[in-house]
Amino acid sequence: MAGLFITIEGVEGAGKSTQIQMLLKRLVGIGVPALVSKEPGGTPLGRELRTLLLSPHASGEKWCPESELLLFYADRAQHIATVIRPALEAGRLILVDRFEDSTRAYQGAQGIPEATMDKLGEVVLGRLRPHMTLVLDMEPAESLERVRVRNAAAGETFKETRFDNETLEFHTRVRKRFLAIAQRDSQRVALVPADRTPEEVHEAIWAHLTPLLRSSGHPVE
Ligand code: TMP
């Protein structure tokens, strides 16, 4: 069976983690050799980069968008080389929480030109593309409220705040970029309304995924 590369994208609080866990359980349940990873943070180097990228910068220094961009690509390069490609070569289905489309949406919303990401993407991804990308879509005002409740429940424990603290206007621009990606690349990207119950969102995702699973030789009843 061929390896499959699936990515899940969306604004903060859209329910990616919940959906990934539900999907993993179902895939494993029908015997698909699936594994889950994420960006940033899918490798030991990536976890260090994630802490650096997402925690408030101790010095208070404002990073220029290009520095941040390169750190996301450093995370991705390591992730592709040591996790994604080996999984695909082993014929596994790898489900990745955020990938290149997050860079296009977030760093794009910070003003990085598409042409810059095209160049870096060429170096880091080469010809690698996800077989399917699921964009969980919802109003940022609503999804950020979910994040606020989740962070409040986490109390004093470490919270990753970097992009959670951006303005609603920023997240609205990010959402628009995800919508534009879905429209432009509709062969690869499925847009999934995420302002539903987790079960409804899961069923919508499953419906998008089953033709791909079947055509790749995976058993789906
Ligand atoms: P997460 O907790 O949903 O994985 O979020 C990680 C944060 O990093 C989220 O705010 C989106 C952001 N991000 C980027 O800005 N660019 C990227 O390329 C990636 C992968 C994530």
PDB file of C-alpha atoms and ligand atoms in Angstrom:
ATOM      1  CA  MET A   1       0.000   0.000   0.000  1.00  0.00           C
ATOM      2  CA  ALA A   2       1.150   3.496  -0.820  1.00  0.00           C
ATOM      3  CA  GLY A   3       2.087   5.945   1.927  1.00  0.00           C
ATOM      4  CA  LEU A   4      -0.357   8.791   2.454  1.00  0.00           C
ATOM      5  CA  PHE A   5       0.405  12.287   3.643  1.00  0.00           C
ATOM      6  CA  ILE A   6      -2.575  14.125   5.150  1.00  0.00           C
ATOM      7  CA  THR A   7      -2.408  17.559   6.761  1.00  0.00           C
ATOM      8  CA  ILE A   8      -4.910  19.326   9.000  1.00  0.00           C
ATOM      9  CA  GLU A   9      -5.012  23.091   9.053  1.00  0.00           C
ATOM     10  CA  GLY A  10      -7.113  25.925  10.419  1.00  0.00           C
ATOM     11  CA  VAL A  11      -7.309  28.903  12.738  1.00  0.00           C
ATOM     12  CA  GLU A  12      -6.522  28.526  16.451  1.00  0.00           C
ATOM     13  CA  GLY A  13      -9.238  26.717  18.385  1.00  0.00           C
ATOM     14  CA  ALA A  14     -10.909  25.157  15.331  1.00  0.00           C
ATOM     15  CA  GLY A  15     -10.609  21.699  16.917  1.00  0.00           C
ATOM     16  CA  LYS A  16      -7.655  20.199  15.048  1.00  0.00           C
ATOM     17  CA  SER A  17      -6.309  18.207  17.992  1.00  0.00           C
ATOM     18  CA  THR A  18      -9.679  16.637  18.784  1.00  0.00           C
ATOM     19  CA  GLN A  19     -10.253  15.741  15.142  1.00  0.00           C
ATOM     20  CA  ILE A  20      -6.794  14.275  14.725  1.00  0.00           C
ATOM     21  CA  GLN A  21      -7.291  11.989  17.718  1.00  0.00           C
ATOM     22  CA  MET A  22     -10.744  10.866  16.477  1.00  0.00           C
ATOM     23  CA  LEU A  23      -9.362  10.232  13.012  1.00  0.00           C
ATOM     24  CA  LEU A  24      -6.315   8.339  14.271  1.00  0.00           C
ATOM     25  CA  LYS A  25      -8.532   6.078  16.374  1.00  0.00           C
ATOM     26  CA  ARG A  26     -10.790   5.270  13.421  1.00  0.00           C
ATOM     27  CA  LEU A  27      -7.901   4.687  11.031  1.00  0.00           C
ATOM     28  CA  VAL A  28      -6.085   2.381  13.423  1.00  0.00           C
ATOM     29  CA  GLY A  29      -9.420   0.669  14.134  1.00  0.00           C
ATOM     30  CA  ILE A  30      -9.742  -0.407  10.483  1.00  0.00           C
ATOM     31  CA  GLY A  31      -6.115  -1.472  10.287  1.00  0.00           C
ATOM     32  CA  VAL A  32      -4.537   1.529   8.534  1.00  0.00           C
ATOM     33  CA  PRO A  33      -0.908   1.941   9.689  1.00  0.00           C
ATOM     34  CA  ALA A  34      -1.399   5.566  10.719  1.00  0.00           C
ATOM     35  CA  LEU A  35       0.692   7.911  12.811  1.00  0.00           C
ATOM     36  CA  VAL A  36       0.300  11.502  13.929  1.00  0.00           C
ATOM     37  CA  SER A  37       2.787  14.355  13.996  1.00  0.00           C
ATOM     38  CA  LYS A  38       2.745  18.129  14.093  1.00  0.00           C
ATOM     39  CA  GLU A  39       4.479  21.363  13.170  1.00  0.00           C
ATOM     40  CA  PRO A  40       6.167  23.023  14.769  1.00  0.00           C
ATOM     41  CA  GLY A  41       7.439  20.327  17.119  1.00  0.00           C
ATOM     42  CA  GLY A  42       7.408  16.932  15.388  1.00  0.00           C
ATOM     43  CA  THR A  43      11.087  16.187  16.138  1.00  0.00           C
ATOM     44  CA  PRO A  44      13.488  16.844  19.057  1.00  0.00           C
ATOM     45  CA  LEU A  45      14.881  19.871  17.192  1.00  0.00           C
ATOM     46  CA  GLY A  46      11.324  20.891  16.362  1.00  0.00           C
ATOM     47  CA  ARG A  47      10.310  20.804  20.016  1.00  0.00           C
ATOM     48  CA  GLU A  48      13.108  23.209  20.866  1.00  0.00           C
ATOM     49  CA  LEU A  49      12.090  25.435  17.976  1.00  0.00           C
ATOM     50  CA  ARG A  50       8.445  25.259  19.071  1.00  0.00           C
ATOM     51  CA  THR A  51       9.332  26.531  22.542  1.00  0.00           C
ATOM     52  CA  LEU A  52      11.403  29.276  20.989  1.00  0.00           C
ATOM     53  CA  LEU A  53       8.683  30.220  18.514  1.00  0.00           C
ATOM     54  CA  LEU A  54       5.616  30.061  20.698  1.00  0.00           C
ATOM     55  CA  SER A  55       6.652  31.222  24.156  1.00  0.00           C
ATOM     56  CA  PRO A  56       6.903  34.942  24.854  1.00  0.00           C
ATOM     57  CA  HIS A  57      10.449  36.034  23.988  1.00  0.00           C
ATOM     58  CA  ALA A  58      12.348  36.502  27.234  1.00  0.00           C
ATOM     59  CA  SER A  59      14.290  39.497  25.959  1.00  0.00           C
ATOM     60  CA  GLY A  60      11.142  41.232  24.779  1.00  0.00           C
ATOM     61  CA  GLU A  61      12.865  41.660  21.430  1.00  0.00           C
ATOM     62  CA  LYS A  62      10.542  41.879  18.460  1.00  0.00           C
ATOM     63  CA  TRP A  63      11.611  39.335  15.859  1.00  0.00           C
ATOM     64  CA  CYS A  64      11.539  40.351  12.249  1.00  0.00           C
ATOM     65  CA  PRO A  65       9.062  38.210  10.253  1.00  0.00           C
ATOM     66  CA  GLU A  66      11.867  36.706   8.152  1.00  0.00           C
ATOM     67  CA  SER A  67      13.666  35.309  11.237  1.00  0.00           C
ATOM     68  CA  GLU A  68      10.465  33.686  12.383  1.00  0.00           C
ATOM     69  CA  LEU A  69       9.765  32.341   8.904  1.00  0.00           C
ATOM     70  CA  LEU A  70      13.171  30.644   8.729  1.00  0.00           C
ATOM     71  CA  LEU A  71      12.626  28.953  12.089  1.00  0.00           C
ATOM     72  CA  PHE A  72       9.329  27.474  10.865  1.00  0.00           C
ATOM     73  CA  TYR A  73      11.133  26.189   7.768  1.00  0.00           C
ATOM     74  CA  ALA A  74      13.984  24.801   9.892  1.00  0.00           C
ATOM     75  CA  ASP A  75      11.390  22.848  11.860  1.00  0.00           C
ATOM     76  CA  ARG A  76       9.824  21.623   8.605  1.00  0.00           C
ATOM     77  CA  ALA A  77      13.101  20.547   7.009  1.00  0.00           C
ATOM     78  CA  GLN A  78      13.964  18.357   9.998  1.00  0.00           C
ATOM     79  CA  HIS A  79      10.426  17.007  10.186  1.00  0.00           C
ATOM     80  CA  ILE A  80      10.321  16.058   6.500  1.00  0.00           C
ATOM     81  CA  ALA A  81      13.748  14.407   6.574  1.00  0.00           C
ATOM     82  CA  THR A  82      13.354  12.423   9.777  1.00  0.00           C
ATOM     83  CA  VAL A  83       9.618  11.778  10.175  1.00  0.00           C
ATOM     84  CA  ILE A  84       7.460  12.447   7.097  1.00  0.00           C
ATOM     85  CA  ARG A  85       9.590  10.875   4.341  1.00  0.00           C
ATOM     86  CA  PRO A  86      10.479   7.763   6.375  1.00  0.00           C
ATOM     87  CA  ALA A  87       6.770   7.255   7.209  1.00  0.00           C
ATOM     88  CA  LEU A  88       5.774   7.543   3.556  1.00  0.00           C
ATOM     89  CA  GLU A  89       8.572   5.252   2.451  1.00  0.00           C
ATOM     90  CA  ALA A  90       7.334   2.680   4.970  1.00  0.00           C
ATOM     91  CA  GLY A  91       3.850   2.841   3.396  1.00  0.00           C
ATOM     92  CA  ARG A  92       2.252   4.495   6.422  1.00  0.00           C
ATOM     93  CA  LEU A  93      -0.430   7.151   6.601  1.00  0.00           C
ATOM     94  CA  ILE A  94       0.961  10.224   8.327  1.00  0.00           C
ATOM     95  CA  LEU A  95      -1.454  12.784   9.670  1.00  0.00           C
ATOM     96  CA  VAL A  96       0.249  16.122  10.336  1.00  0.00           C
ATOM     97  CA  ASP A  97      -1.201  18.914  12.461  1.00  0.00           C
ATOM     98  CA  ARG A  98      -0.200  22.025  10.417  1.00  0.00           C
ATOM     99  CA  PHE A  99       2.251  22.164   7.501  1.00  0.00           C
ATOM    100  CA  GLU A 100       3.138  24.511   4.640  1.00  0.00           C
ATOM    101  CA  ASP A 101      -0.358  26.035   4.392  1.00  0.00           C
ATOM    102  CA  SER A 102       0.024  27.400   7.949  1.00  0.00           C
ATOM    103  CA  THR A 103       3.158  29.224   6.843  1.00  0.00           C
ATOM    104  CA  ARG A 104       1.319  30.598   3.821  1.00  0.00           C
ATOM    105  CA  ALA A 105      -1.577  31.719   6.039  1.00  0.00           C
ATOM    106  CA  TYR A 106       0.206  33.027   9.169  1.00  0.00           C
ATOM    107  CA  GLN A 107       3.470  34.350   7.795  1.00  0.00           C
ATOM    108  CA  GLY A 108       1.577  35.592   4.736  1.00  0.00           C
ATOM    109  CA  ALA A 109      -0.731  37.499   7.086  1.00  0.00           C
ATOM    110  CA  GLN A 110       2.403  38.992   8.657  1.00  0.00           C
ATOM    111  CA  GLY A 111       3.419  40.395   5.312  1.00  0.00           C
ATOM    112  CA  ILE A 112       5.846  37.800   3.914  1.00  0.00           C
ATOM    113  CA  PRO A 113       5.434  37.749   0.106  1.00  0.00           C
ATOM    114  CA  GLU A 114       4.265  34.531  -1.581  1.00  0.00           C
ATOM    115  CA  ALA A 115       7.381  34.605  -3.776  1.00  0.00           C
ATOM    116  CA  THR A 116       9.616  34.313  -0.686  1.00  0.00           C
ATOM    117  CA  MET A 117       7.700  31.290   0.540  1.00  0.00           C
ATOM    118  CA  ASP A 118       7.764  29.792  -2.957  1.00  0.00           C
ATOM    119  CA  LYS A 119      11.567  29.948  -2.900  1.00  0.00           C
ATOM    120  CA  LEU A 120      11.985  28.536   0.594  1.00  0.00           C
ATOM    121  CA  GLY A 121       9.279  25.966  -0.046  1.00  0.00           C
ATOM    122  CA  GLU A 122      11.207  24.771  -3.072  1.00  0.00           C
ATOM    123  CA  VAL A 123      14.314  24.231  -0.957  1.00  0.00           C
ATOM    124  CA  VAL A 124      12.592  22.598   1.993  1.00  0.00           C
ATOM    125  CA  LEU A 125       9.694  20.649   0.418  1.00  0.00           C
ATOM    126  CA  GLY A 126      11.103  19.919  -3.031  1.00  0.00           C
ATOM    127  CA  ARG A 127       8.217  18.147  -4.753  1.00  0.00           C
ATOM    128  CA  LEU A 128       6.639  16.872  -1.551  1.00  0.00           C
ATOM    129  CA  ARG A 129       2.947  17.819  -1.222  1.00  0.00           C
ATOM    130  CA  PRO A 130       0.215  16.434   1.023  1.00  0.00           C
ATOM    131  CA  HIS A 131      -2.141  14.019  -0.753  1.00  0.00           C
ATOM    132  CA  MET A 132      -4.964  15.766   1.045  1.00  0.00           C
ATOM    133  CA  THR A 133      -5.303  18.797   3.304  1.00  0.00           C
ATOM    134  CA  LEU A 134      -8.310  19.330   5.547  1.00  0.00           C
ATOM    135  CA  VAL A 135      -8.903  22.958   6.496  1.00  0.00           C
ATOM    136  CA  LEU A 136     -11.131  23.236   9.550  1.00  0.00           C
ATOM    137  CA  ASP A 137     -12.952  26.488   9.022  1.00  0.00           C
ATOM    138  CA  MET A 138     -14.752  28.682  11.506  1.00  0.00           C
ATOM    139  CA  GLU A 139     -15.141  32.315  12.576  1.00  0.00           C
ATOM    140  CA  PRO A 140     -12.002  33.351  14.507  1.00  0.00           C
ATOM    141  CA  ALA A 141     -14.133  35.233  17.061  1.00  0.00           C
ATOM    142  CA  GLU A 142     -15.716  31.921  17.995  1.00  0.00           C
ATOM    143  CA  SER A 143     -12.591  29.766  17.787  1.00  0.00           C
ATOM    144  CA  LEU A 144     -10.520  32.237  19.843  1.00  0.00           C
ATOM    145  CA  GLU A 145     -13.155  32.079  22.561  1.00  0.00           C
ATOM    146  CA  ARG A 146     -12.550  28.316  22.683  1.00  0.00           C
ATOM    147  CA  VAL A 147      -8.813  29.023  23.084  1.00  0.00           C
ATOM    148  CA  ARG A 148      -9.509  31.536  25.857  1.00  0.00           C
ATOM    149  CA  VAL A 149     -11.600  28.999  27.790  1.00  0.00           C
ATOM    150  CA  ARG A 150      -8.943  26.302  27.255  1.00  0.00           C
ATOM    151  CA  ASN A 151      -6.133  28.585  28.447  1.00  0.00           C
ATOM    152  CA  ALA A 152      -8.139  29.688  31.497  1.00  0.00           C
ATOM    153  CA  ALA A 153      -8.702  26.030  32.377  1.00  0.00           C
ATOM    154  CA  ALA A 154      -4.922  25.418  32.076  1.00  0.00           C
ATOM    155  CA  GLY A 155      -4.492  27.920  34.953  1.00  0.00           C
ATOM    156  CA  GLU A 156      -0.915  28.473  35.994  1.00  0.00           C
ATOM    157  CA  THR A 157       0.590  25.812  33.745  1.00  0.00           C
ATOM    158  CA  PHE A 158       2.690  26.746  30.733  1.00  0.00           C
ATOM    159  CA  LYS A 159       0.622  28.246  27.954  1.00  0.00           C
ATOM    160  CA  GLU A 160       1.736  28.712  24.396  1.00  0.00           C
ATOM    161  CA  THR A 161       0.636  32.214  23.702  1.00  0.00           C
ATOM    162  CA  ARG A 162       2.542  33.529  20.722  1.00  0.00           C
ATOM    163  CA  PHE A 163      -0.255  33.657  18.152  1.00  0.00           C
ATOM    164  CA  ASP A 164      -3.161  33.272  20.591  1.00  0.00           C
ATOM    165  CA  ASN A 165      -2.499  36.869  21.595  1.00  0.00           C
ATOM    166  CA  GLU A 166      -2.678  38.312  18.108  1.00  0.00           C
ATOM    167  CA  THR A 167      -5.678  40.480  17.337  1.00  0.00           C
ATOM    168  CA  LEU A 168      -8.957  39.242  15.955  1.00  0.00           C
ATOM    169  CA  GLU A 169      -8.155  41.199  12.833  1.00  0.00           C
ATOM    170  CA  PHE A 170      -4.936  39.173  12.375  1.00  0.00           C
ATOM    171  CA  HIS A 171      -6.770  35.852  12.778  1.00  0.00           C
ATOM    172  CA  THR A 172      -9.440  37.007  10.348  1.00  0.00           C
ATOM    173  CA  ARG A 173      -6.697  37.601   7.778  1.00  0.00           C
ATOM    174  CA  VAL A 174      -5.277  34.150   8.520  1.00  0.00           C
ATOM    175  CA  ARG A 175      -8.693  32.576   7.959  1.00  0.00           C
ATOM    176  CA  LYS A 176      -9.087  34.425   4.656  1.00  0.00           C
ATOM    177  CA  ARG A 177      -5.754  33.049   3.516  1.00  0.00           C
ATOM    178  CA  PHE A 178      -6.798  29.486   4.358  1.00  0.00           C
ATOM    179  CA  LEU A 179     -10.036  30.047   2.414  1.00  0.00           C
ATOM    180  CA  ALA A 180      -8.076  31.375  -0.560  1.00  0.00           C
ATOM    181  CA  ILE A 181      -5.739  28.335  -0.464  1.00  0.00           C
ATOM    182  CA  ALA A 182      -8.758  25.994  -0.411  1.00  0.00           C
ATOM    183  CA  GLN A 183     -10.259  27.768  -3.397  1.00  0.00           C
ATOM    184  CA  ARG A 184      -7.022  27.908  -5.380  1.00  0.00           C
ATOM    185  CA  ASP A 185      -5.982  24.314  -4.695  1.00  0.00           C
ATOM    186  CA  SER A 186      -9.358  22.594  -4.524  1.00  0.00           C
ATOM    187  CA  GLN A 187      -7.982  19.272  -5.804  1.00  0.00           C
ATOM    188  CA  ARG A 188      -5.840  18.866  -2.715  1.00  0.00           C
ATOM    189  CA  VAL A 189      -7.667  20.930  -0.088  1.00  0.00           C
ATOM    190  CA  ALA A 190     -11.034  20.107   1.472  1.00  0.00           C
ATOM    191  CA  LEU A 191     -12.773  22.840   3.433  1.00  0.00           C
ATOM    192  CA  VAL A 192     -14.573  21.464   6.484  1.00  0.00           C
ATOM    193  CA  PRO A 193     -16.998  23.669   8.461  1.00  0.00           C
ATOM    194  CA  ALA A 194     -15.823  23.317  12.068  1.00  0.00           C
ATOM    195  CA  ASP A 195     -18.587  25.126  13.984  1.00  0.00           C
ATOM    196  CA  ARG A 196     -20.385  21.782  14.505  1.00  0.00           C
ATOM    197  CA  THR A 197     -20.176  19.021  17.076  1.00  0.00           C
ATOM    198  CA  PRO A 198     -16.907  17.033  17.054  1.00  0.00           C
ATOM    199  CA  GLU A 199     -18.830  13.989  15.734  1.00  0.00           C
ATOM    200  CA  GLU A 200     -20.312  15.958  12.829  1.00  0.00           C
ATOM    201  CA  VAL A 201     -16.928  17.423  11.915  1.00  0.00           C
ATOM    202  CA  HIS A 202     -15.382  13.949  12.128  1.00  0.00           C
ATOM    203  CA  GLU A 203     -17.984  12.467   9.771  1.00  0.00           C
ATOM    204  CA  ALA A 204     -17.387  15.281   7.268  1.00  0.00           C
ATOM    205  CA  ILE A 205     -13.643  14.623   7.397  1.00  0.00           C
ATOM    206  CA  TRP A 206     -14.192  10.884   7.001  1.00  0.00           C
ATOM    207  CA  ALA A 207     -16.365  11.456   3.937  1.00  0.00           C
ATOM    208  CA  HIS A 208     -13.573  13.491   2.325  1.00  0.00           C
ATOM    209  CA  LEU A 209     -10.955  10.909   3.185  1.00  0.00           C
ATOM    210  CA  THR A 210     -12.598   7.628   2.215  1.00  0.00           C
ATOM    211  CA  PRO A 211     -12.188   7.923  -1.589  1.00  0.00           C
ATOM    212  CA  LEU A 212      -8.479   8.592  -1.099  1.00  0.00           C
ATOM    213  CA  LEU A 213      -8.125   5.667   1.311  1.00  0.00           C
ATOM    214  CA  ARG A 214      -9.896   3.324  -1.108  1.00  0.00           C
ATOM    215  CA  SER A 215      -7.864   4.429  -4.091  1.00  0.00           C
ATOM    216  CA  SER A 216      -4.661   3.864  -2.106  1.00  0.00           C
ATOM    217  CA  GLY A 217      -5.638   0.303  -1.291  1.00  0.00           C
ATOM    218  CA  HIS A 218      -6.687   0.818   2.311  1.00  0.00           C
ATOM    219  CA  PRO A 219      -9.720  -1.130   3.510  1.00  0.00           C
ATOM    220  CA  VAL A 220     -12.763   1.086   4.124  1.00  0.00           C
ATOM    221  CA  GLU A 221     -16.125  -0.567   4.609  1.00  0.00           C
TER     222      GLU A 221
HETATM  223  P1  TMP B   1      -0.690  24.805  17.151  1.00  0.00           P
HETATM  224  O1  TMP B   1      -0.683  24.811  18.615  1.00  0.00           O
HETATM  225  O2  TMP B   1      -2.055  24.824  16.567  1.00  0.00           O
HETATM  226  O3  TMP B   1       0.171  23.754  16.579  1.00  0.00           O
HETATM  227  O4  TMP B   1      -0.121  26.206  16.723  1.00  0.00           O
HETATM  228  C1  TMP B   1       1.148  26.551  16.460  1.00  0.00           C
HETATM  229  C2  TMP B   1       1.170  28.036  16.143  1.00  0.00           C
HETATM  230  O5  TMP B   1       2.192  28.287  15.188  1.00  0.00           O
HETATM  231  C3  TMP B   1      -0.121  28.572  15.550  1.00  0.00           C
HETATM  232  O6  TMP B   1      -0.362  29.847  16.109  1.00  0.00           O
HETATM  233  C4  TMP B   1       0.203  28.723  14.086  1.00  0.00           C
HETATM  234  C5  TMP B   1       1.671  28.982  14.088  1.00  0.00           C
HETATM  235  N1  TMP B   1       2.352  28.554  12.865  1.00  0.00           N
HETATM  236  C6  TMP B   1       2.851  29.535  11.995  1.00  0.00           C
HETATM  237  O7  TMP B   1       2.691  30.726  12.239  1.00  0.00           O
HETATM  238  N2  TMP B   1       3.510  29.119  10.881  1.00  0.00           N
HETATM  239  C7  TMP B   1       3.724  27.814  10.583  1.00  0.00           C
HETATM  240  O8  TMP B   1       4.328  27.493   9.555  1.00  0.00           O
HETATM  241  C8  TMP B   1       3.208  26.814  11.497  1.00  0.00           C
HETATM  242  C9  TMP B   1       3.434  25.357  11.208  1.00  0.00           C
HETATM  243  C10 TMP B   1       2.542  27.232  12.617  1.00  0.00           C
END
